[in-house]
Amino acid sequence: MPRTGAGLLVDALVEAGVRQLFSLSGNQILSVYDATIGRPLPIFHTRHEAGAVHMADASGRLTERPGVALVTAGPGHLNAVSALYGALMSESPMVLLSGHAPRGQAGRGAFQEMDQVGAARPVTKAAWRVEDAARMGAEVARALEIAAAGRPGPVHLSLPGDLLEAEIADGPLSVIPTGATAVSAAADTTLARILELLAGARRPLIVLGPAMARAARAAAVEALTRATGIPALPVESPRGLNDPWLHSAANVFAEADVVLLLGKRLDYGIRFGDPGVFAADRRIIQVDWEAPALARDARVALSVVEDPARLAARLAAAAAARQWKHAAWGDEVRAARAAVPASWMALRDATARPIDPLRVCAALQPYLDRGAILVADGGEFGQWVQAGCEAGTRLINGPSGSIGSAIPMALGAKAAYPDRVVIAALGDGTFGFHAFELDTAARHGLPVVVVVGNDARWNAEHQLQLQHYGAERTVGCELRPTRYDQVAVALGAHGEHVEYPGDLEAALARSVASGRPAVINVMIDGVPAPTYRKSSVGAH
Ligand SMILES: Cc1ncc(C[n+]2csc(CCOP(=O)(O)OP(=O)(O)O)c2C)c(N)n1
Ligand SMILES: [Mg+2]
């Protein structure tokens, strides 16, 4: 069979180690579907293009190898674009491939013709349109490489239908580029200056951005903490310093006098480093893969362009030559992170109805202790789950603050790790965004467990109304106590409805044992998420 642009594309994906495509079909990409026949590249066909992107995003974050979404042109592409924002903000390596109107019809009002690259540019690291069928493989290889290099993030390629279908003449094909775009190493004198600042500090603190907080880079940061005693905290929540997972550690930032930002922008998450966030005499050292991410102003004492993980490893190696005095401070921060209010013990055991969110956390925890992946999303319930559960592997909606991704993210996690239990916990409002991906889960044999905290309202917004406008001015945020478990059953999933706390454990056990995707509809108390900071107006 003659080779086509689509064939080259599929070959390059397989060669690069891509294991699946998360996709929603359309005219312009059927040639790619065809080219996957007989190739080790299964297609997970979703029910919404944003779902495909969330799946690729989850797979990318968990494996650090780019997940790939494949969607059709125009409206399909635009449906996908909204989900790229989450991948961008969570620094997730992934590639969105979108079919595109044939080039021969460009500017003539072709079917679904639009500026796809322009639409994707604000939410991607790089976006371009392939212009040569023979380069189809080389360019997708390049897209995969860019997605994973430096600060990971989404990359978009538009693929004109005529090029995908074009037959490639025999002859040498374009060489697939190798070797990532390297970030140069910081000078040894810079390293020495960082160590000097850290060693001289009373309460130095390492603050990590989303990619730096993930397992792949954690070892370098842990080595630095071991060598110096200096504690590290991630700031990757849409609520920034109000991240309920931080527990009382939310209050240690204000004590930090030297702050080492590793791959963390000086953004809203840490309130731009404004006065009051850190100690009054704080000095900030910022290390980032890219110069543009560095704040170039008086807030920063020292800015360094280098791979933050590599720099952490270099600092750890060089730290041994010095005396460090921060072990007690490090212990203090770790204890604050682990500490939860005493009242929580009783709530985790509470027998009252409606069910307290912490009671749900108590039921989930044994699965997480045994290695289940936790996906937490959406609203006050999602925040409670992040506060009340400790998971070795966790995916949250991240600094994008976008709700709705949990179900497809859980599917992406299950596709990447079929042998692990995957639990998604989300609010009832959030459930509605991508509930139909339960059908995708049923069709493709992805048995994830979805726990819906059903308080019959968009509680996060309701709580803000209470806070800012008062109890008599709450409006428009009610939902119904819908039986989402029955929705799931209709889609071929296992369903459980739980009103009594004592029924949670058995419902979870049956759901995991069912071997099917499952939804547990838990009628919860719509309590506001916890905050531990003295002054807290939560962004979310
Ligand atoms: C895409 C998107 N739309 C809207 C919001 C605003 N928002 C944040 S939380 C929330 C309510 C979520 O309700 P639910 O999932 O039921 O969780 P609950 O707060 O009730 O526990 C809304 C509307 C958002 N963050 N992202
Ligand atoms: Mg709700």
Short mmCIF file of N, CA and C in Angstrom, two decimals, residues 205 241-242 249-257 259 266 268-284 299 533-536:
data_model
loop_
_atom_site.label_atom_id
_atom_site.label_comp_id
_atom_site.label_asym_id
_atom_site.label_seq_id
_atom_site.Cartn_x
_atom_site.Cartn_y
_atom_site.Cartn_z
N LEU A 205 12.38 28.36 52.53
CA LEU A 205 11.29 27.50 52.06
C LEU A 205 11.42 27.31 50.54
N LEU A 241 -2.58 29.45 48.13
CA LEU A 241 -2.18 29.20 49.52
C LEU A 241 -3.34 28.70 50.36
N ASN A 242 -4.54 28.79 49.85
CA ASN A 242 -5.70 28.23 50.57
C ASN A 242 -5.94 26.77 50.21
N ALA A 249 0.11 24.09 57.19
CA ALA A 249 1.30 24.60 56.49
C ALA A 249 0.95 25.82 55.65
N ALA A 250 -0.34 26.07 55.44
CA ALA A 250 -0.74 27.30 54.74
C ALA A 250 -0.20 28.53 55.46
N ASN A 251 0.06 28.38 56.76
CA ASN A 251 0.51 29.54 57.53
C ASN A 251 2.03 29.69 57.62
N VAL A 252 2.77 28.70 57.10
CA VAL A 252 4.24 28.82 57.25
C VAL A 252 4.85 29.73 56.19
N PHE A 253 4.13 29.96 55.10
CA PHE A 253 4.67 30.84 54.04
C PHE A 253 5.02 32.22 54.62
N ALA A 254 4.16 32.70 55.51
CA ALA A 254 4.34 34.05 56.06
C ALA A 254 5.59 34.15 56.93
N GLU A 255 6.18 33.01 57.27
CA GLU A 255 7.40 33.03 58.09
C GLU A 255 8.66 32.91 57.26
N ALA A 256 8.51 32.57 55.98
CA ALA A 256 9.68 32.27 55.15
C ALA A 256 10.46 33.53 54.80
N ASP A 257 11.76 33.55 55.09
CA ASP A 257 12.56 34.74 54.80
C ASP A 257 13.39 34.58 53.52
N VAL A 259 12.92 32.43 49.97
CA VAL A 259 11.98 31.56 49.27
C VAL A 259 12.62 31.14 47.95
N LEU A 266 5.69 33.57 39.96
CA LEU A 266 5.30 34.49 41.03
C LEU A 266 3.90 35.02 40.68
N TYR A 268 -0.72 34.41 40.89
CA TYR A 268 -1.81 34.54 41.87
C TYR A 268 -1.75 33.49 42.96
N GLY A 269 -1.20 32.30 42.62
CA GLY A 269 -1.17 31.19 43.58
C GLY A 269 -0.42 31.56 44.85
N ILE A 270 0.63 32.37 44.70
CA ILE A 270 1.36 32.85 45.88
C ILE A 270 1.19 34.37 46.00
N ARG A 271 0.04 34.80 45.54
CA ARG A 271 -0.36 36.22 45.64
C ARG A 271 0.75 37.16 45.20
N PHE A 272 1.37 36.80 44.11
CA PHE A 272 2.37 37.64 43.44
C PHE A 272 3.54 38.00 44.37
N GLY A 273 3.67 37.27 45.47
CA GLY A 273 4.75 37.57 46.42
C GLY A 273 4.55 38.91 47.12
N ASP A 274 3.32 39.39 47.12
CA ASP A 274 3.03 40.70 47.72
C ASP A 274 3.38 40.72 49.21
N PRO A 275 3.55 41.92 49.77
CA PRO A 275 3.83 42.02 51.20
C PRO A 275 2.79 41.25 52.01
N GLY A 276 3.28 40.53 53.02
CA GLY A 276 2.37 39.75 53.87
C GLY A 276 2.34 38.28 53.51
N VAL A 277 2.68 37.95 52.26
CA VAL A 277 2.65 36.53 51.87
C VAL A 277 3.83 35.79 52.50
N PHE A 278 5.02 36.37 52.38
CA PHE A 278 6.21 35.79 53.01
C PHE A 278 6.64 36.75 54.13
N ALA A 279 7.76 36.44 54.82
CA ALA A 279 8.24 37.31 55.90
C ALA A 279 8.56 38.70 55.33
N ALA A 280 8.52 39.71 56.19
CA ALA A 280 8.70 41.09 55.72
C ALA A 280 10.06 41.29 55.02
N ASP A 281 11.09 40.62 55.52
CA ASP A 281 12.43 40.80 54.94
C ASP A 281 12.75 39.71 53.91
N ARG A 282 11.72 39.11 53.33
CA ARG A 282 11.93 37.96 52.45
C ARG A 282 12.76 38.30 51.22
N ARG A 283 13.58 37.30 50.85
CA ARG A 283 14.27 37.39 49.56
C ARG A 283 13.86 36.18 48.72
N ILE A 284 13.52 36.47 47.48
CA ILE A 284 13.00 35.41 46.62
C ILE A 284 14.03 35.04 45.56
N ARG A 299 10.82 42.29 43.37
CA ARG A 299 10.39 41.22 44.25
C ARG A 299 11.40 40.08 44.30
N ARG A 533 -5.90 29.58 56.82
CA ARG A 533 -5.15 30.83 56.86
C ARG A 533 -5.93 31.88 57.62
N LYS A 534 -5.16 32.78 58.21
CA LYS A 534 -5.77 33.83 59.02
C LYS A 534 -6.67 34.71 58.13
N SER A 535 -6.09 35.28 57.05
CA SER A 535 -6.91 36.08 56.14
C SER A 535 -7.09 35.28 54.87
N SER A 536 -8.33 34.91 54.54
CA SER A 536 -8.47 34.04 53.38
C SER A 536 -9.69 34.40 52.55
#
